[in-house]
Amino acid sequence: MFEAKGFFLVDDNESKLRLVREAAKSACPITVWTKSKAVLFRATISSFDFSKNTFRAEIPKDLSLQKVLSIVESGDGVFLKVDLPSTTILFRTEIFQFSQGNPYLDFKFPKDIYKIQQRKHPRIDVRNDSSIRVFHDDPLQAGRKIRRKVNDISVGGLAVQLFLGEERHYHVGQKLSHFQVQIGSKILICWASIRNIRVVIDGSKPSGLIMGVELQGLDDSKQKQLSNFIDRKMIRQFSSIVDSAEQTDSDPEKKRT
């Protein structure tokens, strides 16, 4: 279930310790969110206490400890996404302790840690998300836009679906001008460069094509919008499959089916 969504279990304790130590040493940024999938705050890991098996997260100055606790102390724990230089990890944990007046929380070392697929930029599956779509100029008809369904997306690029036969109109390295990425009501305008075109096989026959493109020309504001969208989607996907896995583990009937 997890692997199918691009989340891979770190299966030995030494590797888990190394990742959390690295995060603390590098003061890595983290995103904290609740079971309701609402982002609580973004912060940094500042230290790791091996004797207590805990790590510390600094609370942003504009967010009070009381406000954080009023949301976190629901009994369901919290989820964390940690952006290391080498990878991104996600896990569920609980607060170990806190002190009034101090701008930090100490969290328990997690039981399970998941890594995402190693890429330069985290990529998420959006095939079932109707809120995102892309448009680009038709290479055969000036002034006409083609709408594409998006398979997956990252800050650096995305993969869209083509129909069989369309490959004759596109080639690797081709520039797609006036490329539009629509996320809900927001439209990010840039241009894209085709990186690859590959055939989708259904059984023994080709059923379609996937075109991978690299996004170019997004300013800092647009990159942040795209990054925030990807973070939210990743968080929702991870939360949902963790909840589903826990429900299955606690239900003997589901385990047998």
Coordinates of C-alpha atoms in Angstrom, one line a residue:
M1 CA 0.0 0.0 0.0
F2 CA 2.7 2.5 1.0
E3 CA 5.1 1.5 -1.8
A4 CA 2.4 1.9 -4.4
K5 CA 2.1 5.6 -3.3
G6 CA 5.8 6.2 -3.3
F7 CA 6.4 5.9 0.5
F8 CA 9.1 3.3 1.5
L9 CA 9.5 2.0 5.0
V10 CA 13.0 2.5 6.6
D11 CA 13.2 -1.1 8.0
D12 CA 16.2 -0.9 10.4
N13 CA 16.6 1.1 13.6
E14 CA 20.2 2.3 12.8
S15 CA 19.0 3.9 9.6
K16 CA 16.1 5.6 11.4
L17 CA 18.5 7.0 14.0
R18 CA 20.9 8.2 11.4
L19 CA 18.2 10.1 9.5
V20 CA 16.9 11.8 12.6
R21 CA 20.4 12.7 13.8
E22 CA 21.2 14.1 10.4
A23 CA 18.0 16.2 10.4
A24 CA 18.9 17.6 13.8
K25 CA 22.6 18.3 12.9
S26 CA 21.5 20.1 9.7
A27 CA 18.6 22.0 11.3
C28 CA 16.3 20.6 8.7
P29 CA 12.9 22.2 8.0
I30 CA 9.8 20.2 9.1
T31 CA 6.1 20.5 8.4
V32 CA 3.8 19.4 11.3
W33 CA 0.2 18.5 10.7
T34 CA -2.6 16.7 12.5
K35 CA -4.8 13.8 11.8
S36 CA -7.4 16.2 10.4
K37 CA -4.8 16.9 7.8
A38 CA -4.5 20.6 8.7
V39 CA -1.0 21.9 8.6
L40 CA -0.1 23.1 12.0
F41 CA 3.2 24.8 11.6
R42 CA 6.5 24.7 9.8
A43 CA 9.7 24.7 11.9
T44 CA 13.1 23.1 12.2
I45 CA 14.6 20.2 14.1
S46 CA 17.1 21.7 16.5
S47 CA 18.4 18.7 18.5
F48 CA 18.2 14.9 19.1
D49 CA 18.5 13.4 22.6
F50 CA 19.7 9.8 22.3
S51 CA 19.3 9.1 26.1
K52 CA 15.6 10.1 26.0
N53 CA 15.0 9.0 22.4
T54 CA 13.5 12.3 21.6
F55 CA 14.0 15.2 19.2
R56 CA 13.2 18.9 19.5
A57 CA 11.3 21.2 17.1
E58 CA 11.4 24.9 17.5
I59 CA 8.0 26.7 17.4
P60 CA 7.9 29.8 15.1
K61 CA 7.9 33.1 16.9
D62 CA 4.5 34.1 15.5
L63 CA 2.9 31.0 16.9
S64 CA 2.2 30.6 20.7
L65 CA 2.9 27.3 22.5
Q66 CA -0.7 27.4 23.9
K67 CA -2.2 27.6 20.4
V68 CA 0.0 24.6 19.2
L69 CA -1.0 22.5 22.2
S70 CA -4.7 23.3 21.9
I71 CA -4.6 21.5 18.5
V72 CA -1.9 18.9 19.0
E73 CA -3.2 17.5 22.3
S74 CA -6.1 15.6 20.8
G75 CA -4.7 12.2 21.6
D76 CA -4.1 11.3 17.9
G77 CA -0.5 12.4 17.8
V78 CA 0.9 14.4 14.9
F79 CA 2.5 13.7 11.5
L80 CA 5.8 15.2 10.5
K81 CA 7.5 15.7 7.1
V82 CA 11.2 16.3 7.4
D83 CA 13.2 17.7 4.4
L84 CA 16.7 16.4 4.6
P85 CA 19.4 17.3 2.1
S86 CA 19.4 13.7 0.8
T87 CA 15.7 12.7 1.0
T88 CA 12.3 13.5 2.5
I89 CA 11.0 11.4 5.4
L90 CA 7.5 11.2 7.0
F91 CA 6.2 9.7 10.2
R92 CA 3.6 9.9 13.0
T93 CA 4.7 10.7 16.5
E94 CA 3.6 12.2 19.8
I95 CA 4.7 15.0 22.1
F96 CA 7.1 13.8 24.7
Q97 CA 7.1 17.0 26.8
F98 CA 6.9 20.8 26.7
S99 CA 7.7 23.7 29.0
Q100 CA 5.6 26.8 29.3
G101 CA 7.6 29.8 28.2
N102 CA 9.9 27.8 25.9
P103 CA 9.4 28.1 22.2
Y104 CA 9.9 24.4 21.4
L105 CA 8.3 20.9 21.7
D106 CA 10.1 17.6 22.4
F107 CA 8.7 14.7 20.3
K108 CA 9.1 11.0 20.8
F109 CA 11.3 9.1 18.3
P110 CA 8.8 7.5 15.9
K111 CA 8.1 3.8 15.6
D112 CA 8.0 3.8 11.8
I113 CA 9.7 6.2 9.3
Y114 CA 9.0 6.3 5.6
K115 CA 11.1 7.8 2.9
I116 CA 9.8 9.0 -0.4
Q117 CA 11.2 7.9 -3.7
Q118 CA 14.7 9.4 -4.3
R119 CA 14.4 12.3 -6.7
K120 CA 15.8 15.8 -7.0
H121 CA 12.2 17.1 -6.2
P122 CA 9.5 15.1 -4.4
R123 CA 6.9 13.9 -6.9
I124 CA 3.2 13.1 -6.1
D125 CA 0.6 11.2 -7.9
V126 CA -2.4 13.4 -9.0
R127 CA -4.1 11.2 -11.5
N128 CA -7.3 11.3 -9.4
D129 CA -7.2 15.0 -8.6
S130 CA -9.5 17.0 -10.9
S131 CA -8.3 20.3 -9.4
I132 CA -5.1 20.2 -11.3
R133 CA -4.7 20.3 -15.1
V134 CA -2.3 21.8 -17.7
F135 CA -2.7 23.6 -21.0
H136 CA -0.2 24.3 -23.7
D137 CA -0.2 25.7 -27.3
D138 CA -1.3 23.2 -30.0
P139 CA 1.8 22.7 -32.3
L140 CA -0.5 22.2 -35.3
Q141 CA -3.0 25.0 -34.8
A142 CA -2.0 28.5 -33.8
G143 CA -4.1 30.1 -31.1
R144 CA -5.5 26.8 -29.9
K145 CA -4.8 25.3 -26.4
I146 CA -4.6 21.6 -25.6
R147 CA -5.7 20.5 -22.2
R148 CA -3.7 17.6 -20.7
K149 CA -4.4 15.3 -17.8
V150 CA -1.6 15.2 -15.2
N151 CA -0.2 11.9 -13.9
D152 CA 2.3 13.3 -11.4
I153 CA 3.9 16.6 -10.5
S154 CA 6.9 18.0 -8.7
V155 CA 8.3 21.6 -8.3
G156 CA 10.7 20.8 -11.2
G157 CA 8.3 19.1 -13.7
L158 CA 5.3 16.9 -14.4
A159 CA 4.1 14.0 -16.5
V160 CA 1.0 14.3 -18.7
Q161 CA -0.9 11.9 -20.9
L162 CA -0.8 11.8 -24.7
F163 CA -2.9 9.8 -27.1
L164 CA -1.2 7.2 -29.3
G165 CA -0.2 8.9 -32.6
E166 CA 0.5 12.3 -31.0
E167 CA 4.2 11.4 -30.5
R168 CA 4.8 12.5 -34.1
H169 CA 4.2 16.1 -33.1
Y170 CA 6.6 16.2 -30.2
H171 CA 10.2 15.4 -29.5
V172 CA 12.7 15.4 -26.6
G173 CA 14.1 18.9 -26.1
Q174 CA 11.1 20.7 -27.7
K175 CA 9.9 23.9 -26.0
L176 CA 6.3 24.3 -25.1
S177 CA 5.6 28.0 -24.8
H178 CA 2.8 29.6 -22.7
F179 CA 2.5 26.4 -20.6
Q180 CA -0.2 26.8 -17.9
V181 CA -0.5 24.8 -14.7
Q182 CA -3.9 25.3 -13.2
I183 CA -4.3 24.4 -9.5
G184 CA -7.9 25.0 -8.5
S185 CA -8.5 28.7 -9.3
K186 CA -4.8 29.5 -9.5
I187 CA -3.0 29.5 -12.9
L188 CA 0.8 29.4 -13.0
I189 CA 2.1 30.5 -16.4
C190 CA 5.6 29.4 -17.5
W191 CA 7.1 27.3 -20.3
A192 CA 8.2 23.7 -20.4
S193 CA 10.8 21.5 -22.1
I194 CA 10.1 17.9 -23.1
R195 CA 12.4 15.5 -21.2
N196 CA 11.0 12.2 -22.3
I197 CA 8.1 10.4 -24.1
R198 CA 7.3 6.8 -23.1
V199 CA 4.7 4.2 -24.1
V200 CA 2.1 2.9 -21.6
I201 CA 1.6 -0.9 -22.0
D202 CA -1.7 -2.4 -21.1
G203 CA -1.3 -6.2 -21.1
S204 CA 0.8 -6.7 -24.2
K205 CA -0.5 -3.7 -26.2
P206 CA 0.3 0.0 -26.1
S207 CA -2.6 2.0 -24.6
G208 CA -1.2 5.5 -24.5
L209 CA 1.8 7.8 -24.0
I210 CA 3.3 9.7 -21.1
M211 CA 5.2 12.9 -21.7
G212 CA 7.6 14.2 -19.0
V213 CA 8.3 17.9 -19.1
E214 CA 10.5 20.2 -17.1
L215 CA 9.0 23.5 -15.9
Q216 CA 10.9 26.6 -16.6
G217 CA 10.4 30.3 -15.8
L218 CA 8.5 30.0 -12.6
D219 CA 9.3 32.9 -10.3
D220 CA 9.8 32.4 -6.5
S221 CA 6.2 33.2 -5.7
K222 CA 4.8 30.6 -8.2
Q223 CA 7.4 28.0 -7.1
K224 CA 6.2 28.5 -3.5
Q225 CA 2.5 28.1 -4.6
L226 CA 3.4 24.9 -6.4
S227 CA 5.6 23.6 -3.5
N228 CA 2.8 24.3 -1.0
F229 CA 0.3 22.4 -3.2
I230 CA 2.7 19.4 -3.4
D231 CA 3.2 19.5 0.3
R232 CA -0.5 19.5 1.0
K233 CA -1.1 16.6 -1.4
M234 CA 1.8 14.5 0.0
I235 CA 0.6 15.1 3.6
R236 CA -3.0 14.1 2.7
Q237 CA -1.9 11.0 0.9
F238 CA 0.5 9.9 3.7
S239 CA -2.1 10.6 6.4
S240 CA -4.8 8.6 4.6
I241 CA -2.7 5.5 4.0
V242 CA -1.4 5.5 7.6
D243 CA -4.9 5.7 8.9
S244 CA -6.1 3.0 6.5
A245 CA -3.2 0.7 7.5
E246 CA -3.8 1.2 11.2
Q247 CA -7.5 0.4 10.7
T248 CA -6.6 -2.8 8.8
D249 CA -4.2 -3.8 11.5
S250 CA -6.9 -3.4 14.2
D251 CA -9.6 -5.2 12.3
P252 CA -9.0 -9.0 12.0
E253 CA -11.7 -9.3 9.3
K254 CA -9.9 -6.9 7.0
K255 CA -6.6 -8.7 7.5
R256 CA -8.1 -11.9 6.2
T257 CA -9.6 -10.3 3.0

